[in-house]
Amino acid sequence: MTPVAGHPHAWWADATGMQRLGGEEAAARRLVQAAERAGFGGARAGVGASCIVAAAAARERAHPVRVVPPGREAAYLRRRSLGLLPLPSGLRQSLSILGLRTCGELAALPPAEVELRFGAEGLRAWRLAAGDDARWPFRPPPPEGAAAEADFEPAITGTEPLRFVLGGLIDAVTAQLARRQRIPAALRLVLRVEDAGDDAREVRPARPTADPRVLGDLCRRAVEARPPAGPVRGVALLAERDAAPRADQLDAFQAPAPDPGALHAALLPVFARWGDGALSRAVLHGAHLPGERGAWEPLGTDGIAAFAATRPAGEEADPGIAFRNTLPLCLRRLPEPAPVAVREGEGRRPLQVEWGASAKPFSGTGMEGFPQALWKTRAEGPERISGGWWADAEAREYWRVESAEGWLGLLYRDAGSGRWYLEGWYD
């Protein structure tokens, strides 16, 4: 606790962290009881998110304890007298001449006009009338991470103006961390919304990075995912966690490859949206059915460096061959094999595939754009496989087909029914 300057019987008390005592209101009641036991009859306590609101609440004679809920500061002060505000005598007289008597009347004025006429003192009074009090008797310790903020006068609506501000805040935060040779691992984006309190969002890159393009994209996504509930009068960006910079160095004796830093800048926004599975690899298994010989294994961000050095399967490293940026073909299986109509040629070789009414299974698989009839220019097979007596015995005839458009698919004909099915396609 600390005394209020100029008021011998008034004290500031920090009510944060009082959950074990029943919360802020319970702590305030205990303070009132302690004051009465000490001989101060009629003691009152006010609880608010800012000093000016707490002081106004403590002056209510009808309530020994008055708690103003967060976000209701401006509404609570609307009918309070301007005499509540600590104003210079000259400014107080000017406001009185203009006929302004309550905090609500002052807060209703455009802040730009108040600042133009009364300067910094007038703008400070306007903020106090709206419940925005920069005074803080118990200033919390500064965060260990870097921070930057910006205020808007007047408040902005929509998310488009934030795009221009976020870039500067990101530059300021990363510059502060760079002096300590650190980079952001998690950011906290706080939007100060009028009449709604602070709206905080977490921005976490898949891997610590100081790339402004990546951080800017993630911050914009965080804002657009849940638009603020009202006009925004300020925004703050804090580095909640930081990490040491990490460098990926290529092998000087291997073939040239893309810059890992550029790959990270391109892929980190993808990881932030889709998770570790955004970069995966096919792992071979010992199953005898073609559709069960492999599975997808998420690599996460640690796989970016390995992706940069990937060469086609079976190709030896050759310093004289430039990096081709190619990967082995991987089978993308459908959730369930889809029945298709196949026109057969000699030896039951598939010549044309048409799925028509069976197009529904392809929804969300990336195959919606393929034509419903594909004439095959090449078909490799058949590969006859049977087995699985311990479950449902199967006998299939597999064909790998390629269309004139370059689409590669895996078909099989069920030997029992003679029907054709599409197992998946190669990517």
CSV table of C-alpha atoms in Angstrom, one decimal:
chain,number,residue,atom,x,y,z
A,1,MET,CA,0.0,0.0,0.0
A,2,THR,CA,1.1,3.6,-0.6
A,3,PRO,CA,-0.5,6.9,0.4
A,4,VAL,CA,-2.3,9.1,-2.1
A,5,ALA,CA,-0.5,12.4,-2.5
A,6,GLY,CA,-2.6,15.3,-1.1
A,7,HIS,CA,-5.1,13.0,0.7
A,8,PRO,CA,-3.9,12.0,4.2
A,9,HIS,CA,-6.7,9.4,4.7
A,10,ALA,CA,-6.5,7.8,1.2
A,11,TRP,CA,-4.4,4.9,0.2
A,12,TRP,CA,-3.7,2.9,-3.0
A,13,ALA,CA,-3.7,-0.8,-2.6
A,14,ASP,CA,-2.7,-3.4,-5.2
A,15,ALA,CA,-5.5,-5.9,-5.5
A,16,THR,CA,-3.8,-8.2,-8.1
A,17,GLY,CA,-3.1,-11.8,-7.2
A,18,MET,CA,-5.8,-11.9,-4.5
A,19,GLN,CA,-7.6,-15.0,-5.7
A,20,ARG,CA,-6.6,-16.9,-2.6
A,21,LEU,CA,-8.4,-14.3,-0.5
A,22,GLY,CA,-11.6,-14.5,-2.6
A,23,GLY,CA,-10.8,-12.0,-5.3
A,24,GLU,CA,-10.5,-8.2,-5.5
A,25,GLU,CA,-13.9,-7.5,-3.8
A,26,ALA,CA,-13.1,-9.8,-0.9
A,27,ALA,CA,-9.7,-8.2,-0.4
A,28,ALA,CA,-11.3,-4.7,-0.5
A,29,ARG,CA,-13.9,-5.7,2.2
A,30,ARG,CA,-11.1,-6.9,4.4
A,31,LEU,CA,-9.3,-3.6,4.0
A,32,VAL,CA,-12.4,-1.7,5.0
A,33,GLN,CA,-12.8,-3.9,8.0
A,34,ALA,CA,-9.2,-3.4,9.0
A,35,ALA,CA,-9.7,0.4,8.7
A,36,GLU,CA,-12.8,0.4,10.9
A,37,ARG,CA,-11.0,-1.7,13.5
A,38,ALA,CA,-8.2,0.9,13.5
A,39,GLY,CA,-10.8,3.6,14.3
A,40,PHE,CA,-11.6,5.0,10.9
A,41,GLY,CA,-15.4,4.7,10.8
A,42,GLY,CA,-17.1,5.0,7.4
A,43,ALA,CA,-14.1,3.7,5.4
A,44,ARG,CA,-14.8,3.0,1.8
A,45,ALA,CA,-13.0,1.1,-1.0
A,46,GLY,CA,-13.2,1.3,-4.7
A,47,VAL,CA,-11.8,-1.3,-7.2
A,48,GLY,CA,-11.2,-0.5,-10.8
A,49,ALA,CA,-8.8,-1.2,-13.7
A,50,SER,CA,-7.4,2.3,-13.5
A,51,CYS,CA,-6.6,4.8,-10.8
A,52,ILE,CA,-9.2,7.3,-11.8
A,53,VAL,CA,-12.0,4.7,-11.8
A,54,ALA,CA,-10.9,3.3,-8.4
A,55,ALA,CA,-10.8,6.8,-6.9
A,56,ALA,CA,-14.4,7.5,-8.2
A,57,ALA,CA,-15.7,4.2,-6.9
A,58,ALA,CA,-14.2,4.9,-3.4
A,59,ARG,CA,-16.2,8.2,-3.2
A,60,GLU,CA,-19.6,6.5,-3.4
A,61,ARG,CA,-21.0,7.0,0.1
A,62,ALA,CA,-23.8,4.5,-0.4
A,63,HIS,CA,-21.4,1.6,-1.0
A,64,PRO,CA,-18.6,0.6,1.4
A,65,VAL,CA,-17.1,-1.4,-1.4
A,66,ARG,CA,-17.7,-0.6,-5.1
A,67,VAL,CA,-16.2,-2.7,-7.9
A,68,VAL,CA,-16.3,-1.5,-11.5
A,69,PRO,CA,-16.1,-4.5,-13.9
A,70,PRO,CA,-13.3,-4.4,-16.5
A,71,GLY,CA,-14.3,-2.8,-19.7
A,72,ARG,CA,-17.0,-0.6,-18.0
A,73,GLU,CA,-14.7,2.3,-17.1
A,74,ALA,CA,-16.0,4.8,-19.6
A,75,ALA,CA,-19.6,4.0,-18.9
A,76,TYR,CA,-19.1,4.3,-15.2
A,77,LEU,CA,-17.5,7.7,-15.4
A,78,ARG,CA,-20.0,9.1,-17.9
A,79,ARG,CA,-22.1,10.9,-15.2
A,80,ARG,CA,-19.3,11.7,-12.9
A,81,SER,CA,-18.3,15.4,-12.3
A,82,LEU,CA,-15.2,16.8,-13.9
A,83,GLY,CA,-14.2,17.8,-10.4
A,84,LEU,CA,-13.1,14.2,-10.0
A,85,LEU,CA,-10.2,14.7,-12.5
A,86,PRO,CA,-6.9,16.1,-11.4
A,87,LEU,CA,-6.7,19.0,-13.9
A,88,PRO,CA,-4.7,22.2,-14.0
A,89,SER,CA,-6.8,25.2,-12.9
A,90,GLY,CA,-6.6,26.9,-16.2
A,91,LEU,CA,-7.9,23.9,-18.1
A,92,ARG,CA,-10.6,23.3,-15.5
A,93,GLN,CA,-11.8,26.9,-16.0
A,94,SER,CA,-11.8,26.6,-19.8
A,95,LEU,CA,-13.9,23.5,-19.7
A,96,SER,CA,-16.3,25.1,-17.3
A,97,ILE,CA,-16.7,28.1,-19.6
A,98,LEU,CA,-17.5,25.7,-22.5
A,99,GLY,CA,-20.3,24.3,-20.3
A,100,LEU,CA,-18.7,20.9,-19.8
A,101,ARG,CA,-19.7,19.5,-16.4
A,102,THR,CA,-19.3,15.6,-16.6
A,103,CYS,CA,-16.7,13.2,-17.7
A,104,GLY,CA,-19.1,11.8,-20.4
A,105,GLU,CA,-19.5,15.3,-22.0
A,106,LEU,CA,-15.7,15.6,-22.2
A,107,ALA,CA,-15.1,12.1,-23.5
A,108,ALA,CA,-17.8,12.6,-26.2
A,109,LEU,CA,-15.6,15.3,-27.9
A,110,PRO,CA,-13.4,14.3,-30.8
A,111,PRO,CA,-9.9,13.8,-29.3
A,112,ALA,CA,-8.2,15.4,-32.2
A,113,GLU,CA,-10.1,18.7,-31.6
A,114,VAL,CA,-9.4,18.5,-27.9
A,115,GLU,CA,-5.7,18.2,-28.5
A,116,LEU,CA,-5.8,20.9,-31.1
A,117,ARG,CA,-7.4,23.4,-28.7
A,118,PHE,CA,-6.0,22.4,-25.3
A,119,GLY,CA,-2.8,20.6,-26.2
A,120,ALA,CA,-1.3,17.6,-24.4
A,121,GLU,CA,-3.0,18.6,-21.1
A,122,GLY,CA,-6.4,18.5,-22.8
A,123,LEU,CA,-5.8,15.2,-24.4
A,124,ARG,CA,-4.7,13.7,-21.0
A,125,ALA,CA,-7.9,15.1,-19.5
A,126,TRP,CA,-9.9,13.5,-22.3
A,127,ARG,CA,-8.3,10.1,-21.6
A,128,LEU,CA,-9.0,10.4,-17.9
A,129,ALA,CA,-12.6,11.2,-18.6
A,130,ALA,CA,-12.8,8.0,-20.6
A,131,GLY,CA,-11.3,5.9,-17.8
A,132,ASP,CA,-7.9,5.6,-19.5
A,133,ASP,CA,-5.4,6.5,-16.7
A,134,ALA,CA,-1.7,6.1,-17.3
A,135,ARG,CA,-0.9,6.5,-13.6
A,136,TRP,CA,0.0,3.3,-11.9
A,137,PRO,CA,1.0,3.4,-8.2
A,138,PHE,CA,2.2,-0.2,-8.4
A,139,ARG,CA,4.0,-0.4,-11.7
A,140,PRO,CA,4.5,-4.0,-12.7
A,141,PRO,CA,8.0,-5.0,-13.5
A,142,PRO,CA,8.9,-4.6,-17.1
A,143,PRO,CA,8.7,-7.8,-19.2
A,144,GLU,CA,12.0,-9.6,-19.8
A,145,GLY,CA,11.2,-9.7,-23.5
A,146,ALA,CA,11.1,-6.7,-25.9
A,147,ALA,CA,7.9,-4.7,-26.4
A,148,ALA,CA,6.6,-2.0,-28.6
A,149,GLU,CA,3.2,-0.2,-28.8
A,150,ALA,CA,1.3,2.4,-30.8
A,151,ASP,CA,-1.8,4.5,-30.0
A,152,PHE,CA,-4.5,5.7,-32.4
A,153,GLU,CA,-6.2,9.0,-32.1
A,154,PRO,CA,-8.9,8.7,-33.1
A,155,ALA,CA,-9.5,5.0,-32.8
A,156,ILE,CA,-9.4,3.0,-36.0
A,157,THR,CA,-12.0,0.6,-37.3
A,158,GLY,CA,-11.2,-2.4,-39.5
A,159,THR,CA,-8.0,-4.4,-39.7
A,160,GLU,CA,-6.5,-2.7,-42.8
A,161,PRO,CA,-4.8,0.2,-40.9
A,162,LEU,CA,-3.1,-2.3,-38.6
A,163,ARG,CA,-1.1,-3.7,-41.5
A,164,PHE,CA,1.0,-0.5,-41.7
A,165,VAL,CA,1.6,-0.4,-37.9
A,166,LEU,CA,2.4,-4.0,-37.3
A,167,GLY,CA,5.5,-3.8,-39.5
A,168,GLY,CA,7.0,-1.0,-37.4
A,169,LEU,CA,6.2,-2.8,-34.1
A,170,ILE,CA,7.8,-6.0,-35.4
A,171,ASP,CA,11.0,-4.1,-36.4
A,172,ALA,CA,11.2,-2.5,-33.0
A,173,VAL,CA,10.7,-5.8,-31.1
A,174,THR,CA,13.2,-7.7,-33.2
A,175,ALA,CA,15.8,-4.9,-33.0
A,176,GLN,CA,15.5,-4.9,-29.1
A,177,LEU,CA,16.0,-8.7,-29.1
A,178,ALA,CA,18.9,-8.5,-31.6
A,179,ARG,CA,20.9,-6.4,-29.1
A,180,ARG,CA,20.8,-9.4,-26.8
A,181,GLN,CA,21.4,-11.8,-29.8
A,182,ARG,CA,18.0,-13.3,-29.4
A,183,ILE,CA,15.0,-13.8,-31.7
A,184,PRO,CA,11.2,-14.1,-31.0
A,185,ALA,CA,9.9,-17.6,-30.1
A,186,ALA,CA,6.3,-16.4,-29.2
A,187,LEU,CA,4.7,-13.0,-29.4
A,188,ARG,CA,1.7,-11.5,-27.6
A,189,LEU,CA,-0.4,-9.1,-29.7
A,190,VAL,CA,-2.7,-6.9,-27.6
A,191,LEU,CA,-5.4,-4.8,-29.2
A,192,ARG,CA,-6.8,-2.1,-26.9
A,193,VAL,CA,-10.5,-2.0,-27.9
A,194,GLU,CA,-12.8,0.9,-26.9
A,195,ASP,CA,-15.4,-0.1,-24.2
A,196,ALA,CA,-14.2,-3.7,-24.4
A,197,GLY,CA,-10.9,-3.9,-22.7
A,198,ASP,CA,-7.7,-5.5,-24.0
A,199,ASP,CA,-8.0,-8.3,-26.6
A,200,ALA,CA,-4.8,-10.4,-26.5
A,201,ARG,CA,-3.8,-13.0,-29.1
A,202,GLU,CA,-0.8,-15.3,-29.1
A,203,VAL,CA,1.4,-15.4,-32.2
A,204,ARG,CA,3.7,-18.4,-32.3
A,205,PRO,CA,5.9,-19.2,-35.3
A,206,ALA,CA,6.5,-22.9,-35.9
A,207,ARG,CA,10.2,-22.2,-35.2
A,208,PRO,CA,11.8,-19.1,-33.6
A,209,THR,CA,12.5,-16.5,-36.3
A,210,ALA,CA,13.2,-12.8,-36.7
A,211,ASP,CA,12.1,-12.7,-40.3
A,212,PRO,CA,9.7,-9.7,-40.5
A,213,ARG,CA,7.7,-11.2,-43.4
A,214,VAL,CA,6.9,-14.3,-41.5
A,215,LEU,CA,6.1,-12.5,-38.2
A,216,GLY,CA,4.0,-9.9,-40.1
A,217,ASP,CA,2.0,-12.6,-41.9
A,218,LEU,CA,1.3,-14.4,-38.6
A,219,CYS,CA,0.3,-11.2,-36.8
A,220,ARG,CA,-2.1,-10.3,-39.7
A,221,ARG,CA,-3.6,-13.8,-39.6
A,222,ALA,CA,-4.1,-13.5,-35.8
A,223,VAL,CA,-6.0,-10.2,-36.3
A,224,GLU,CA,-8.1,-11.4,-39.2
A,225,ALA,CA,-9.0,-14.7,-37.6
A,226,ARG,CA,-11.1,-12.8,-35.0
A,227,PRO,CA,-11.8,-9.2,-35.8
A,228,PRO,CA,-11.8,-6.9,-32.7
A,229,ALA,CA,-15.1,-6.2,-31.0
A,230,GLY,CA,-15.0,-2.4,-31.6
A,231,PRO,CA,-12.7,0.5,-32.6
A,232,VAL,CA,-9.1,-0.1,-31.7
A,233,ARG,CA,-7.4,2.8,-29.9
A,234,GLY,CA,-4.0,1.1,-29.4
A,235,VAL,CA,-1.9,-2.0,-30.2
A,236,ALA,CA,1.0,-3.5,-28.4
A,237,LEU,CA,3.4,-6.3,-29.3
A,238,LEU,CA,5.5,-8.2,-26.7
A,239,ALA,CA,8.0,-10.9,-27.0
A,240,GLU,CA,6.7,-13.4,-24.4
A,241,ARG,CA,9.5,-15.9,-25.2
A,242,ASP,CA,12.7,-15.6,-27.1
A,243,ALA,CA,15.4,-18.0,-28.3
A,244,ALA,CA,18.9,-18.1,-29.6
A,245,PRO,CA,19.3,-17.6,-33.4
A,246,ARG,CA,19.8,-20.9,-35.3
A,247,ALA,CA,21.6,-21.2,-38.5
A,248,ASP,CA,21.5,-24.1,-41.0
A,249,GLN,CA,24.7,-24.4,-43.0
A,250,LEU,CA,25.0,-26.3,-46.2
A,251,ASP,CA,27.7,-28.8,-47.0
A,252,ALA,CA,30.5,-27.2,-49.0
A,253,PHE,CA,31.2,-30.5,-50.7
A,254,GLN,CA,27.7,-31.3,-51.8
A,255,ALA,CA,25.7,-30.1,-54.8
A,256,PRO,CA,24.2,-26.5,-54.6
A,257,ALA,CA,20.9,-26.3,-52.8
A,258,PRO,CA,18.3,-23.6,-51.9
A,259,ASP,CA,19.1,-21.2,-49.1
A,260,PRO,CA,17.6,-22.8,-45.9
A,261,GLY,CA,16.8,-19.3,-44.6
A,262,ALA,CA,14.7,-18.6,-47.7
A,263,LEU,CA,13.0,-22.0,-47.3
A,264,HIS,CA,12.1,-21.2,-43.7
A,265,ALA,CA,10.7,-17.8,-44.7
A,266,ALA,CA,8.5,-19.5,-47.3
A,267,LEU,CA,7.4,-22.5,-45.2
A,268,LEU,CA,6.9,-21.2,-41.7
A,269,PRO,CA,3.6,-19.5,-42.4
A,270,VAL,CA,2.4,-22.8,-43.9
A,271,PHE,CA,3.5,-24.6,-40.7
A,272,ALA,CA,1.7,-22.0,-38.6
A,273,ARG,CA,-1.6,-22.9,-40.4
A,274,TRP,CA,-1.3,-26.6,-41.0
A,275,GLY,CA,1.0,-27.9,-38.3
A,276,ASP,CA,3.9,-30.2,-38.4
A,277,GLY,CA,2.3,-32.3,-41.1
A,278,ALA,CA,2.7,-29.5,-43.7
A,279,LEU,CA,6.1,-31.2,-44.5
A,280,SER,CA,6.0,-35.0,-44.4
A,281,ARG,CA,7.9,-37.9,-46.0
A,282,ALA,CA,6.7,-41.3,-47.2
A,283,VAL,CA,8.0,-44.2,-45.1
A,284,LEU,CA,8.0,-47.6,-46.6
A,285,HIS,CA,6.5,-50.6,-44.8
A,286,GLY,CA,6.6,-54.3,-45.5
A,287,ALA,CA,2.9,-54.7,-46.6
A,288,HIS,CA,2.3,-56.6,-49.9
A,289,LEU,CA,-0.6,-54.4,-51.1
A,290,PRO,CA,0.7,-51.3,-53.0
A,291,GLY,CA,-1.7,-49.0,-51.1
A,292,GLU,CA,-0.3,-50.1,-47.8
A,293,ARG,CA,3.5,-50.0,-48.5
A,294,GLY,CA,4.0,-46.5,-47.3
A,295,ALA,CA,2.7,-44.0,-44.7
A,296,TRP,CA,3.2,-40.3,-44.2
A,297,GLU,CA,5.5,-39.2,-41.4
A,298,PRO,CA,5.4,-35.5,-40.3
A,299,LEU,CA,8.8,-33.9,-40.3
A,300,GLY,CA,8.0,-30.6,-38.8
A,301,THR,CA,10.3,-27.6,-39.1
A,302,ASP,CA,13.3,-29.7,-38.5
A,303,GLY,CA,12.7,-31.3,-41.9
A,304,ILE,CA,13.2,-28.0,-43.8
A,305,ALA,CA,17.0,-28.4,-43.8
A,306,ALA,CA,16.7,-32.0,-44.9
A,307,PHE,CA,14.3,-30.9,-47.7
A,308,ALA,CA,16.9,-28.5,-49.0
A,309,ALA,CA,19.4,-31.3,-49.5
A,310,THR,CA,17.0,-33.9,-50.8
A,311,ARG,CA,18.0,-35.7,-54.0
A,312,PRO,CA,16.0,-38.2,-56.1
A,313,ALA,CA,16.1,-41.7,-54.6
A,314,GLY,CA,19.2,-43.7,-55.6
A,315,GLU,CA,21.1,-40.6,-57.0
A,316,GLU,CA,24.5,-40.2,-55.6
A,317,ALA,CA,25.8,-36.8,-54.6
A,318,ASP,CA,27.7,-35.2,-57.5
A,319,PRO,CA,29.3,-31.8,-57.1
A,320,GLY,CA,29.0,-31.3,-60.8
A,321,ILE,CA,25.2,-31.7,-60.9
A,322,ALA,CA,23.1,-28.8,-59.8
A,323,PHE,CA,20.4,-29.3,-57.3
A,324,ARG,CA,17.2,-30.4,-59.1
A,325,ASN,CA,14.7,-29.9,-56.3
A,326,THR,CA,12.9,-33.1,-57.1
A,327,LEU,CA,11.4,-35.8,-54.8
A,328,PRO,CA,10.4,-39.4,-55.4
A,329,LEU,CA,6.7,-39.9,-56.3
A,330,CYS,CA,4.5,-40.5,-53.4
A,331,LEU,CA,1.1,-42.3,-53.5
A,332,ARG,CA,-1.8,-40.2,-52.1
A,333,ARG,CA,-4.4,-42.7,-51.1
A,334,LEU,CA,-8.1,-41.9,-51.0
A,335,PRO,CA,-9.8,-42.5,-47.7
A,336,GLU,CA,-11.7,-45.4,-49.4
A,337,PRO,CA,-11.0,-46.9,-52.9
A,338,ALA,CA,-13.5,-45.2,-55.3
A,339,PRO,CA,-15.4,-47.3,-57.9
A,340,VAL,CA,-14.7,-46.1,-61.4
A,341,ALA,CA,-15.8,-47.1,-64.9
A,342,VAL,CA,-12.9,-48.4,-67.1
A,343,ARG,CA,-12.9,-49.2,-70.8
A,344,GLU,CA,-10.7,-52.2,-71.2
A,345,GLY,CA,-8.4,-53.1,-74.1
A,346,GLU,CA,-6.5,-56.2,-75.0
A,347,GLY,CA,-5.5,-58.2,-71.9
A,348,ARG,CA,-7.9,-56.2,-69.9
A,349,ARG,CA,-5.5,-53.2,-70.1
A,350,PRO,CA,-7.3,-50.0,-69.0
A,351,LEU,CA,-7.6,-47.5,-71.8
A,352,GLN,CA,-10.0,-45.0,-70.3
A,353,VAL,CA,-11.1,-44.1,-66.8
A,354,GLU,CA,-14.4,-42.3,-66.1
A,355,TRP,CA,-15.7,-41.7,-62.6
A,356,GLY,CA,-18.7,-39.5,-63.3
A,357,ALA,CA,-21.1,-40.0,-60.4
A,358,SER,CA,-18.2,-41.2,-58.2
A,359,ALA,CA,-16.6,-37.8,-58.1
A,360,LYS,CA,-17.9,-37.1,-54.6
A,361,PRO,CA,-15.1,-39.2,-52.9
A,362,PHE,CA,-12.6,-36.7,-54.4
A,363,SER,CA,-13.9,-33.7,-52.6
A,364,GLY,CA,-11.2,-32.1,-50.6
A,365,THR,CA,-8.4,-34.3,-52.1
A,366,GLY,CA,-7.1,-31.9,-54.6
A,367,MET,CA,-8.5,-33.9,-57.5
A,368,GLU,CA,-11.7,-31.8,-58.1
A,369,GLY,CA,-10.1,-30.1,-61.1
A,370,PHE,CA,-9.4,-33.3,-63.1
A,371,PRO,CA,-11.7,-34.0,-66.0
A,372,GLN,CA,-14.3,-36.7,-65.4
A,373,ALA,CA,-13.0,-38.8,-68.3
A,374,LEU,CA,-9.3,-39.5,-68.8
A,375,TRP,CA,-7.9,-41.3,-71.9
A,376,LYS,CA,-4.8,-43.2,-70.9
A,377,THR,CA,-1.7,-42.9,-72.9
A,378,ARG,CA,0.2,-45.5,-70.9
A,379,ALA,CA,-0.6,-48.3,-68.5
A,380,GLU,CA,1.9,-50.4,-66.6
A,381,GLY,CA,0.8,-53.7,-65.2
A,382,PRO,CA,-0.7,-55.9,-64.3
A,383,GLU,CA,0.6,-56.6,-60.8
A,384,ARG,CA,-1.5,-59.5,-59.4
A,385,ILE,CA,-1.6,-59.7,-55.7
A,386,SER,CA,-3.7,-61.9,-53.4
A,387,GLY,CA,-3.7,-62.8,-49.8
A,388,GLY,CA,-5.0,-61.6,-46.5
A,389,TRP,CA,-6.6,-64.9,-45.6
A,390,TRP,CA,-6.5,-63.9,-41.9
A,391,ALA,CA,-8.9,-61.0,-42.6
A,392,ASP,CA,-10.9,-60.5,-45.8
A,393,ALA,CA,-9.1,-62.4,-48.5
A,394,GLU,CA,-8.3,-60.2,-51.5
A,395,ALA,CA,-7.3,-60.8,-55.1
A,396,ARG,CA,-6.4,-57.7,-57.1
A,397,GLU,CA,-4.9,-56.8,-60.4
A,398,TYR,CA,-3.1,-53.4,-60.1
A,399,TRP,CA,-2.3,-51.0,-62.9
A,400,ARG,CA,-0.4,-47.7,-62.9
A,401,VAL,CA,-1.9,-45.4,-65.4
A,402,GLU,CA,-0.9,-42.0,-66.9
A,403,SER,CA,-3.1,-39.6,-68.8
A,404,ALA,CA,-2.2,-37.2,-71.6
A,405,GLU,CA,-2.3,-34.4,-69.0
A,406,GLY,CA,0.3,-36.0,-66.9
A,407,TRP,CA,-1.9,-37.4,-64.2
A,408,LEU,CA,-0.6,-40.6,-62.6
A,409,GLY,CA,-3.0,-42.9,-60.8
A,410,LEU,CA,-3.2,-46.4,-59.2
A,411,LEU,CA,-6.1,-48.6,-60.3
A,412,TYR,CA,-7.0,-52.1,-59.4
A,413,ARG,CA,-9.5,-54.6,-60.6
A,414,ASP,CA,-11.1,-56.9,-58.0
A,415,ALA,CA,-10.8,-60.4,-59.3
A,416,GLY,CA,-13.9,-61.6,-57.5
A,417,SER,CA,-16.4,-59.0,-58.8
A,418,GLY,CA,-14.5,-57.7,-61.9
A,419,ARG,CA,-15.1,-54.1,-60.8
A,420,TRP,CA,-12.4,-51.4,-61.0
A,421,TYR,CA,-11.4,-49.0,-58.2
A,422,LEU,CA,-9.1,-46.0,-57.9
A,423,GLU,CA,-6.7,-46.5,-55.0
A,424,GLY,CA,-5.1,-43.0,-55.3
A,425,TRP,CA,-2.8,-40.9,-57.3
A,426,TYR,CA,0.9,-40.1,-57.4
A,427,ASP,CA,2.2,-36.7,-56.5
